[in-house]
mmCIF file of C-alpha atoms and ligand atoms in Angstrom:
data_model
loop_
_atom_site.group_PDB
_atom_site.id
_atom_site.type_symbol
_atom_site.label_atom_id
_atom_site.label_comp_id
_atom_site.label_asym_id
_atom_site.label_seq_id
_atom_site.Cartn_x
_atom_site.Cartn_y
_atom_site.Cartn_z
ATOM 1 C CA MET D 1 26.195 -2.414 29.638
ATOM 2 C CA GLU D 2 27.453 -2.477 26.207
ATOM 3 C CA THR D 3 25.610 -0.377 23.635
ATOM 4 C CA LEU D 4 24.461 -1.603 20.083
ATOM 5 C CA ASN D 5 27.162 0.874 18.802
ATOM 6 C CA ASP D 6 29.607 -0.797 20.999
ATOM 7 C CA THR D 7 28.865 -4.208 19.825
ATOM 8 C CA LEU D 8 29.081 -3.201 16.145
ATOM 9 C CA ARG D 9 32.491 -1.416 16.760
ATOM 10 C CA ARG D 10 33.789 -4.640 18.875
ATOM 11 C CA HIS D 11 32.871 -6.680 15.660
ATOM 12 C CA GLY D 12 34.714 -4.082 13.362
ATOM 13 C CA PHE D 13 31.507 -3.581 11.358
ATOM 14 C CA ALA D 14 31.616 -0.782 8.844
ATOM 15 C CA PHE D 15 28.203 0.716 7.905
ATOM 16 C CA LYS D 16 27.626 0.481 4.251
ATOM 17 C CA LYS D 17 25.918 3.524 2.520
ATOM 18 C CA GLN D 18 25.067 1.461 -0.573
ATOM 19 C CA TYR D 19 22.780 -0.736 1.586
ATOM 20 C CA GLY D 20 20.939 2.132 3.315
ATOM 21 C CA GLN D 21 22.271 1.243 6.788
ATOM 22 C CA ASN D 22 20.963 3.736 9.193
ATOM 23 C CA PHE D 23 20.193 1.962 12.245
ATOM 24 C CA ILE D 24 17.807 2.623 15.162
ATOM 25 C CA THR D 25 18.631 1.966 18.610
ATOM 26 C CA ASP D 26 16.091 4.055 20.803
ATOM 27 C CA ARG D 27 14.026 1.356 22.683
ATOM 28 C CA ASN D 28 10.917 3.558 22.848
ATOM 29 C CA LEU D 29 11.052 4.241 19.049
ATOM 30 C CA LEU D 30 11.111 0.616 18.469
ATOM 31 C CA GLU D 31 8.372 -0.372 20.744
ATOM 32 C CA ALA D 32 6.261 2.326 19.156
ATOM 33 C CA ILE D 33 6.823 0.783 15.745
ATOM 34 C CA VAL D 34 5.911 -2.548 16.927
ATOM 35 C CA SER D 35 2.615 -1.165 18.495
ATOM 36 C CA ASP D 36 1.816 0.969 15.550
ATOM 37 C CA ALA D 37 2.162 -2.210 13.418
ATOM 38 C CA GLY D 38 -0.663 -4.040 15.687
ATOM 39 C CA VAL D 39 1.829 -7.155 16.308
ATOM 40 C CA ASP D 40 0.516 -9.739 18.700
ATOM 41 C CA GLY D 41 1.119 -13.001 19.753
ATOM 42 C CA SER D 42 -1.031 -14.478 16.683
ATOM 43 C CA LYS D 43 1.083 -12.559 14.109
ATOM 44 C CA THR D 44 3.921 -13.796 11.523
ATOM 45 C CA VAL D 45 5.987 -10.743 10.654
ATOM 46 C CA LEU D 46 8.301 -10.198 7.516
ATOM 47 C CA GLU D 47 10.918 -7.764 8.177
ATOM 48 C CA ILE D 48 13.546 -6.554 5.294
ATOM 49 C CA GLY D 49 16.520 -5.287 6.515
ATOM 50 C CA THR D 50 17.505 -6.776 9.853
ATOM 51 C CA GLY D 51 20.550 -4.675 10.421
ATOM 52 C CA ALA D 52 21.930 -5.161 13.900
ATOM 53 C CA GLY D 53 18.755 -6.790 14.908
ATOM 54 C CA ALA D 54 17.287 -4.211 17.113
ATOM 55 C CA LEU D 55 13.801 -3.817 15.559
ATOM 56 C CA THR D 56 13.939 -7.711 15.039
ATOM 57 C CA ARG D 57 14.357 -8.300 18.801
ATOM 58 C CA ALA D 58 11.349 -5.807 19.758
ATOM 59 C CA LEU D 59 9.257 -7.857 17.080
ATOM 60 C CA SER D 60 10.447 -10.913 18.593
ATOM 61 C CA ARG D 61 8.988 -10.203 22.152
ATOM 62 C CA ARG D 62 5.451 -9.546 20.572
ATOM 63 C CA ALA D 63 5.050 -11.630 17.405
ATOM 64 C CA ALA D 64 4.529 -15.323 16.942
ATOM 65 C CA ARG D 65 7.056 -15.487 14.368
ATOM 66 C CA VAL D 66 9.559 -13.081 12.704
ATOM 67 C CA VAL D 67 11.444 -13.906 9.231
ATOM 68 C CA SER D 68 13.926 -11.351 8.494
ATOM 69 C CA TYR D 69 15.984 -10.616 5.731
ATOM 70 C CA GLU D 70 19.387 -9.288 5.590
ATOM 71 C CA ILE D 71 21.801 -8.603 2.370
ATOM 72 C CA ASP D 72 24.810 -8.051 4.448
ATOM 73 C CA ARG D 73 26.370 -11.294 5.454
ATOM 74 C CA SER D 74 28.990 -9.191 7.396
ATOM 75 C CA LEU D 75 26.239 -8.570 10.204
ATOM 76 C CA GLN D 76 25.974 -12.551 10.977
ATOM 77 C CA ALA D 77 28.486 -12.615 13.928
ATOM 78 C CA VAL D 78 26.606 -9.311 15.337
ATOM 79 C CA LEU D 79 23.142 -10.972 14.966
ATOM 80 C CA ALA D 80 24.129 -13.928 16.525
ATOM 81 C CA GLU D 81 24.728 -11.931 19.582
ATOM 82 C CA THR D 82 21.871 -9.541 19.562
ATOM 83 C CA LEU D 83 19.328 -12.159 18.669
ATOM 84 C CA GLU D 84 20.642 -14.714 21.072
ATOM 85 C CA GLY D 85 17.538 -16.391 22.738
ATOM 86 C CA CYS D 86 15.132 -15.032 20.136
ATOM 87 C CA GLY D 87 13.914 -18.615 19.271
ATOM 88 C CA ASN D 88 11.125 -17.346 16.930
ATOM 89 C CA VAL D 89 13.274 -15.484 14.643
ATOM 90 C CA GLU D 90 14.853 -16.691 11.578
ATOM 91 C CA VAL D 91 17.427 -14.335 9.594
ATOM 92 C CA VAL D 92 17.603 -15.016 5.876
ATOM 93 C CA PHE D 93 20.851 -13.611 4.485
ATOM 94 C CA ARG D 94 19.418 -12.857 1.041
ATOM 95 C CA ASP D 95 18.717 -9.827 -1.258
ATOM 96 C CA PHE D 96 14.907 -9.583 -0.741
ATOM 97 C CA ALA D 97 14.574 -8.282 -4.353
ATOM 98 C CA ARG D 98 15.671 -11.543 -5.672
ATOM 99 C CA GLU D 99 13.091 -13.751 -3.421
ATOM 100 C CA ASP D 100 10.231 -15.610 -4.978
ATOM 101 C CA LEU D 101 7.324 -13.840 -3.166
ATOM 102 C CA PRO D 102 4.621 -16.371 -3.910
ATOM 103 C CA ALA D 103 7.104 -19.397 -2.621
ATOM 104 C CA LEU D 104 7.868 -17.062 0.523
ATOM 105 C CA GLU D 105 4.096 -16.360 0.919
ATOM 106 C CA ARG D 106 3.326 -20.317 0.875
ATOM 107 C CA SER D 107 5.944 -20.585 3.966
ATOM 108 C CA LEU D 108 4.526 -17.723 5.698
ATOM 109 C CA GLY D 109 0.708 -17.912 5.583
ATOM 110 C CA ARG D 110 -0.929 -14.570 6.524
ATOM 111 C CA TYR D 111 1.841 -11.959 7.781
ATOM 112 C CA LEU D 112 2.522 -8.256 8.241
ATOM 113 C CA VAL D 113 5.570 -6.581 7.011
ATOM 114 C CA VAL D 114 7.245 -4.238 9.476
ATOM 115 C CA ALA D 115 10.578 -2.661 8.612
ATOM 116 C CA ASN D 116 12.897 0.303 8.693
ATOM 117 C CA LEU D 117 13.591 0.147 4.825
ATOM 118 C CA PRO D 118 16.702 0.608 3.136
ATOM 119 C CA TYR D 119 15.966 3.944 1.554
ATOM 120 C CA TYR D 120 17.339 3.058 -1.920
ATOM 121 C CA VAL D 121 14.787 0.429 -2.447
ATOM 122 C CA THR D 122 11.817 1.777 -0.596
ATOM 123 C CA THR D 123 9.213 2.081 -3.470
ATOM 124 C CA PRO D 124 9.996 -1.118 -5.183
ATOM 125 C CA ILE D 125 9.664 -3.032 -2.338
ATOM 126 C CA ILE D 126 6.340 -1.361 -1.079
ATOM 127 C CA MET D 127 5.017 -1.737 -4.823
ATOM 128 C CA ARG D 128 5.849 -5.519 -4.633
ATOM 129 C CA PHE D 129 3.551 -6.161 -1.732
ATOM 130 C CA VAL D 130 0.863 -3.822 -2.595
ATOM 131 C CA GLU D 131 0.604 -5.462 -6.227
ATOM 132 C CA GLU D 132 1.733 -9.028 -5.438
ATOM 133 C CA GLY D 133 1.333 -9.596 -1.667
ATOM 134 C CA LYS D 134 -1.896 -11.870 -1.613
ATOM 135 C CA CYS D 135 -1.281 -12.829 1.965
ATOM 136 C CA CYS D 136 0.075 -9.441 3.240
ATOM 137 C CA ASP D 137 -2.190 -7.901 5.907
ATOM 138 C CA GLY D 138 -0.562 -4.560 6.136
ATOM 139 C CA MET D 139 2.861 -2.791 6.316
ATOM 140 C CA THR D 140 4.302 -0.662 8.813
ATOM 141 C CA VAL D 141 7.524 0.884 7.374
ATOM 142 C CA MET D 142 10.028 3.513 8.302
ATOM 143 C CA VAL D 143 10.491 5.723 5.124
ATOM 144 C CA GLN D 144 11.715 9.227 4.255
ATOM 145 C CA GLU D 145 9.236 11.856 5.451
ATOM 146 C CA GLU D 146 8.907 13.059 2.008
ATOM 147 C CA VAL D 147 8.085 9.734 0.520
ATOM 148 C CA ALA D 148 5.710 9.034 3.422
ATOM 149 C CA ARG D 149 3.640 12.090 2.518
ATOM 150 C CA ARG D 150 3.419 10.851 -0.992
ATOM 151 C CA PHE D 151 2.274 7.249 -0.066
ATOM 152 C CA CYS D 152 -0.852 8.974 2.043
ATOM 153 C CA ALA D 153 -1.455 12.021 -0.441
ATOM 154 C CA GLN D 154 -4.986 13.288 -1.150
ATOM 155 C CA ALA D 155 -5.952 13.283 -5.007
ATOM 156 C CA GLY D 156 -5.359 16.753 -6.605
ATOM 157 C CA THR D 157 -2.259 17.563 -4.207
ATOM 158 C CA ALA D 158 1.141 17.697 -5.472
ATOM 159 C CA ASP D 159 2.415 14.581 -3.175
ATOM 160 C CA TYR D 160 -0.513 12.422 -4.936
ATOM 161 C CA GLY D 161 0.801 10.039 -7.552
ATOM 162 C CA ALA D 162 0.690 6.588 -9.030
ATOM 163 C CA VAL D 163 2.036 4.812 -5.805
ATOM 164 C CA THR D 164 -0.701 6.436 -3.760
ATOM 165 C CA ALA D 165 -3.394 5.450 -5.911
ATOM 166 C CA ALA D 166 -1.800 1.978 -6.063
ATOM 167 C CA ILE D 167 -1.861 1.955 -2.046
ATOM 168 C CA ALA D 168 -5.269 3.135 -1.853
ATOM 169 C CA ARG D 169 -6.668 0.348 -3.895
ATOM 170 C CA ARG D 170 -5.219 -2.263 -1.426
ATOM 171 C CA GLY D 171 -6.113 -0.406 1.918
ATOM 172 C CA SER D 172 -5.876 2.306 4.373
ATOM 173 C CA CYS D 173 -2.587 4.336 4.668
ATOM 174 C CA ARG D 174 -1.632 6.876 7.184
ATOM 175 C CA ILE D 175 1.701 8.175 8.984
ATOM 176 C CA THR D 176 1.747 7.037 12.647
ATOM 177 C CA ARG D 177 4.692 9.285 13.843
ATOM 178 C CA THR D 178 7.662 11.526 12.295
ATOM 179 C CA VAL D 179 11.071 10.559 13.131
ATOM 180 C CA PRO D 180 13.870 12.955 13.417
ATOM 181 C CA ARG D 181 17.201 12.151 11.596
ATOM 182 C CA THR D 182 19.001 12.414 14.804
ATOM 183 C CA MET D 183 17.365 8.962 15.930
ATOM 184 C CA PHE D 184 19.402 6.979 13.414
ATOM 185 C CA THR D 185 23.055 5.771 13.203
ATOM 186 C CA PRO D 186 24.621 6.882 11.163
ATOM 187 C CA ARG D 187 22.643 10.104 10.691
ATOM 188 C CA PRO D 188 20.963 10.288 7.311
ATOM 189 C CA ASN D 189 20.364 13.819 5.684
ATOM 190 C CA VAL D 190 16.569 13.606 5.734
ATOM 191 C CA ASP D 191 14.197 13.127 8.358
ATOM 192 C CA SER D 192 11.705 9.969 8.289
ATOM 193 C CA ALA D 193 8.148 8.806 9.165
ATOM 194 C CA VAL D 194 6.461 5.615 10.199
ATOM 195 C CA VAL D 195 3.632 4.739 7.623
ATOM 196 C CA HIS D 196 1.081 2.165 8.626
ATOM 197 C CA MET D 197 -0.728 0.596 5.737
ATOM 198 C CA ASP D 198 -3.728 -1.717 6.723
ATOM 199 C CA PHE D 199 -4.612 -4.042 3.800
ATOM 200 C CA THR D 200 -7.557 -5.420 5.704
ATOM 201 C CA ARG D 201 -9.520 -2.387 5.442
ATOM 202 C CA GLY D 202 -10.267 0.813 3.678
ATOM 203 C CA GLY D 203 -9.349 -0.816 0.088
ATOM 204 C CA PHE D 204 -11.767 -1.420 -2.829
ATOM 205 C CA PRO D 205 -12.355 -4.176 -5.391
ATOM 206 C CA VAL D 206 -11.430 -3.479 -8.800
ATOM 207 C CA CYS D 207 -12.769 -5.191 -12.032
ATOM 208 C CA SER D 208 -9.380 -6.017 -12.896
ATOM 209 C CA ASP D 209 -5.692 -5.262 -11.482
ATOM 210 C CA ALA D 210 -4.490 -4.718 -14.873
ATOM 211 C CA ALA D 211 -7.253 -2.084 -15.952
ATOM 212 C CA TYR D 212 -6.711 -0.251 -12.847
ATOM 213 C CA ARG D 213 -2.983 -0.327 -13.365
ATOM 214 C CA MET D 214 -3.645 0.926 -16.700
ATOM 215 C CA ALA D 215 -6.160 3.637 -15.504
ATOM 216 C CA VAL D 216 -3.504 4.851 -12.942
ATOM 217 C CA ARG D 217 -0.636 5.081 -15.665
ATOM 218 C CA CYS D 218 -2.964 6.949 -18.077
ATOM 219 C CA ALA D 219 -3.778 9.364 -15.235
ATOM 220 C CA PHE D 220 -0.229 10.136 -14.353
ATOM 221 C CA LEU D 221 1.503 9.767 -17.451
ATOM 222 C CA SER D 222 1.857 13.551 -17.823
ATOM 223 C CA ARG D 223 0.696 15.776 -14.984
ATOM 224 C CA ARG D 224 0.839 18.863 -17.425
ATOM 225 C CA LYS D 225 -1.797 17.298 -19.810
ATOM 226 C CA THR D 226 -5.404 16.802 -19.487
ATOM 227 C CA LEU D 227 -6.506 13.048 -18.862
ATOM 228 C CA GLU D 228 -8.260 13.153 -22.293
ATOM 229 C CA ASN D 229 -4.869 13.957 -23.850
ATOM 230 C CA ASN D 230 -3.203 11.333 -21.800
ATOM 231 C CA LEU D 231 -5.658 8.617 -23.009
ATOM 232 C CA ILE D 232 -5.148 9.400 -26.557
ATOM 233 C CA ALA D 233 -1.306 9.212 -26.039
ATOM 234 C CA MET D 234 -1.225 5.992 -24.150
ATOM 235 C CA LEU D 235 -3.942 4.004 -25.761
ATOM 236 C CA LYS D 236 -3.228 5.599 -29.271
ATOM 237 C CA ILE D 237 -6.923 6.378 -29.727
ATOM 238 C CA SER D 238 -8.714 9.166 -31.537
ATOM 239 C CA ARG D 239 -10.034 12.161 -29.363
ATOM 240 C CA PRO D 240 -13.723 11.164 -29.748
ATOM 241 C CA ALA D 241 -13.106 7.610 -28.525
ATOM 242 C CA ALA D 242 -11.235 9.224 -25.594
ATOM 243 C CA ARG D 243 -14.034 11.532 -24.845
ATOM 244 C CA ALA D 244 -16.623 8.847 -25.003
ATOM 245 C CA LEU D 245 -14.315 6.819 -22.343
ATOM 246 C CA LEU D 246 -14.732 10.094 -20.127
ATOM 247 C CA ALA D 247 -18.049 10.384 -20.481
ATOM 248 C CA ALA D 248 -18.836 6.710 -19.525
ATOM 249 C CA ALA D 249 -16.516 7.163 -16.541
ATOM 250 C CA ASP D 250 -18.447 10.409 -15.449
ATOM 251 C CA VAL D 251 -15.293 12.335 -15.751
ATOM 252 C CA ALA D 252 -15.502 16.062 -17.153
ATOM 253 C CA GLU D 253 -13.644 16.888 -20.234
ATOM 254 C CA GLY D 254 -10.456 19.217 -19.571
ATOM 255 C CA VAL D 255 -9.814 17.499 -16.013
ATOM 256 C CA ARG D 256 -6.289 16.286 -15.314
ATOM 257 C CA GLY D 257 -5.799 12.685 -14.230
ATOM 258 C CA GLU D 258 -4.184 13.656 -10.853
ATOM 259 C CA THR D 259 -7.353 15.237 -9.780
ATOM 260 C CA LEU D 260 -9.194 11.890 -9.777
ATOM 261 C CA SER D 261 -9.584 9.721 -6.682
ATOM 262 C CA PRO D 262 -8.829 6.255 -6.559
ATOM 263 C CA ALA D 263 -12.323 5.322 -6.534
ATOM 264 C CA GLN D 264 -12.759 7.444 -9.701
ATOM 265 C CA LEU D 265 -9.722 5.355 -11.161
ATOM 266 C CA ALA D 266 -11.395 2.497 -10.656
ATOM 267 C CA VAL D 267 -14.588 3.476 -12.499
ATOM 268 C CA LEU D 268 -12.310 4.486 -15.298
ATOM 269 C CA ALA D 269 -10.712 1.049 -15.144
ATOM 270 C CA GLU D 270 -14.097 -0.581 -15.660
ATOM 271 C CA GLN D 271 -14.622 1.515 -18.523
ATOM 272 C CA LEU D 272 -11.339 0.516 -20.082
ATOM 273 C CA VAL D 273 -12.437 -3.134 -19.722
ATOM 274 C CA GLN D 274 -15.858 -2.372 -21.163
ATOM 275 C CA ALA D 275 -14.328 -0.627 -24.043
ATOM 276 C CA GLY D 276 -12.056 -3.527 -24.736
ATOM 277 C CA TYR D 277 -8.572 -1.454 -24.138
ATOM 278 C CA VAL D 278 -7.423 -3.960 -21.524
ATOM 279 C CA LYS D 279 -6.327 -7.107 -23.064
ATOM 280 C CA GLU D 280 -4.471 -9.022 -20.167
ATOM 281 C CA GLN D 281 -6.522 -11.186 -17.844
ATOM 282 C CA PRO D 282 -7.575 -9.603 -14.520
HETATM 283 N N1 SAM Y 301 15.988 -2.879 11.118
HETATM 284 C C1 SAM Y 301 17.432 -2.183 11.382
HETATM 285 C C2 SAM Y 301 17.136 -1.000 12.183
HETATM 286 O O1 SAM Y 301 16.144 -0.431 12.300
HETATM 287 O O2 SAM Y 301 18.145 -0.534 12.970
HETATM 288 C C3 SAM Y 301 18.380 -1.803 9.964
HETATM 289 C C4 SAM Y 301 17.538 -0.883 9.152
HETATM 290 S S1 SAM Y 301 18.527 -0.218 7.691
HETATM 291 C C5 SAM Y 301 17.618 1.229 7.444
HETATM 292 C C6 SAM Y 301 18.251 -1.387 6.419
HETATM 293 C C7 SAM Y 301 18.915 -2.703 6.352
HETATM 294 O O3 SAM Y 301 18.651 -3.349 5.227
HETATM 295 C C8 SAM Y 301 20.300 -2.721 6.419
HETATM 296 O O4 SAM Y 301 20.740 -3.524 7.397
HETATM 297 C C9 SAM Y 301 20.786 -3.321 5.015
HETATM 298 O O5 SAM Y 301 21.884 -4.023 4.965
HETATM 299 C C10 SAM Y 301 19.496 -4.260 4.638
HETATM 300 N N2 SAM Y 301 19.295 -4.107 3.318
HETATM 301 C C11 SAM Y 301 19.417 -3.520 2.199
HETATM 302 N N3 SAM Y 301 19.243 -3.698 1.140
HETATM 303 C C12 SAM Y 301 18.528 -5.101 1.462
HETATM 304 C C13 SAM Y 301 18.111 -6.003 0.528
HETATM 305 N N4 SAM Y 301 17.843 -5.801 -0.863
HETATM 306 N N5 SAM Y 301 17.481 -7.240 0.994
HETATM 307 C C14 SAM Y 301 17.639 -7.399 2.405
HETATM 308 N N6 SAM Y 301 18.442 -6.536 3.147
HETATM 309 C C15 SAM Y 301 18.624 -5.239 2.756
#
């Protein structure tokens, strides 16, 4: 039987590094990703990066509907073969970064994101769903292992950052499996991990998304400086005003922003609103 690599070769397909084309072919791994995502016959799945359609096909077997985006039109003939008979799959040959997410969500309803993401756009894609994905119930994504650790980090660790805090506000996040580089064609220079984010549980409400984003920006503005100094620099306020904010948020003087948990950042966000530092609507 012809392998996926044979099919790609027969079509004269050349892998494009600039699109982050590292494909997976291992059936067990593909099935494991679909299981990690909790896909069942009631779910609509949005995939970013169809590639040669291996994950798309595995998703198609379990989901109600799969909408998959692929930037590289030269995969069209390959996909016509590999996704033959997958009646619940729609491949959209467009750059996902240019898509209008609210319009797409109106056509999808509630959905899950499942993807082996192109590494060069991992964080912007994830942040888009975290911040704007109103109908997104969760994401299960293959990313570089180092990036996966940052997404799930605990407050106060070197891996903890603005992206971690943004994800934590939306839901729970955990690494479900690590994946060695040998599982990809062509082989990348780093190992990967599958991260499962569940936006239906583990998140918390904030008084204003804009205020929470501002609190996060203040906390991580400069890791070497105290939160007090970051507040002064970012909000252009006096030291006494910064101290009053910290006291109201129950944060001790002298702490660094990176030690604040996402829940503490939400309290700081509330104080930013109370003190009138957030002008934007929630
Ligand atoms: N899903 C396949 C798999 O697991 O084997 C392919 C994954 S590969 C890591 C990422 C895919 O995303 C590539 O096929 C690449 O062409 C596509 N891609 C890269 N940037 C994209 C973008 N901005 N919009 C849509 N697809 C993109």
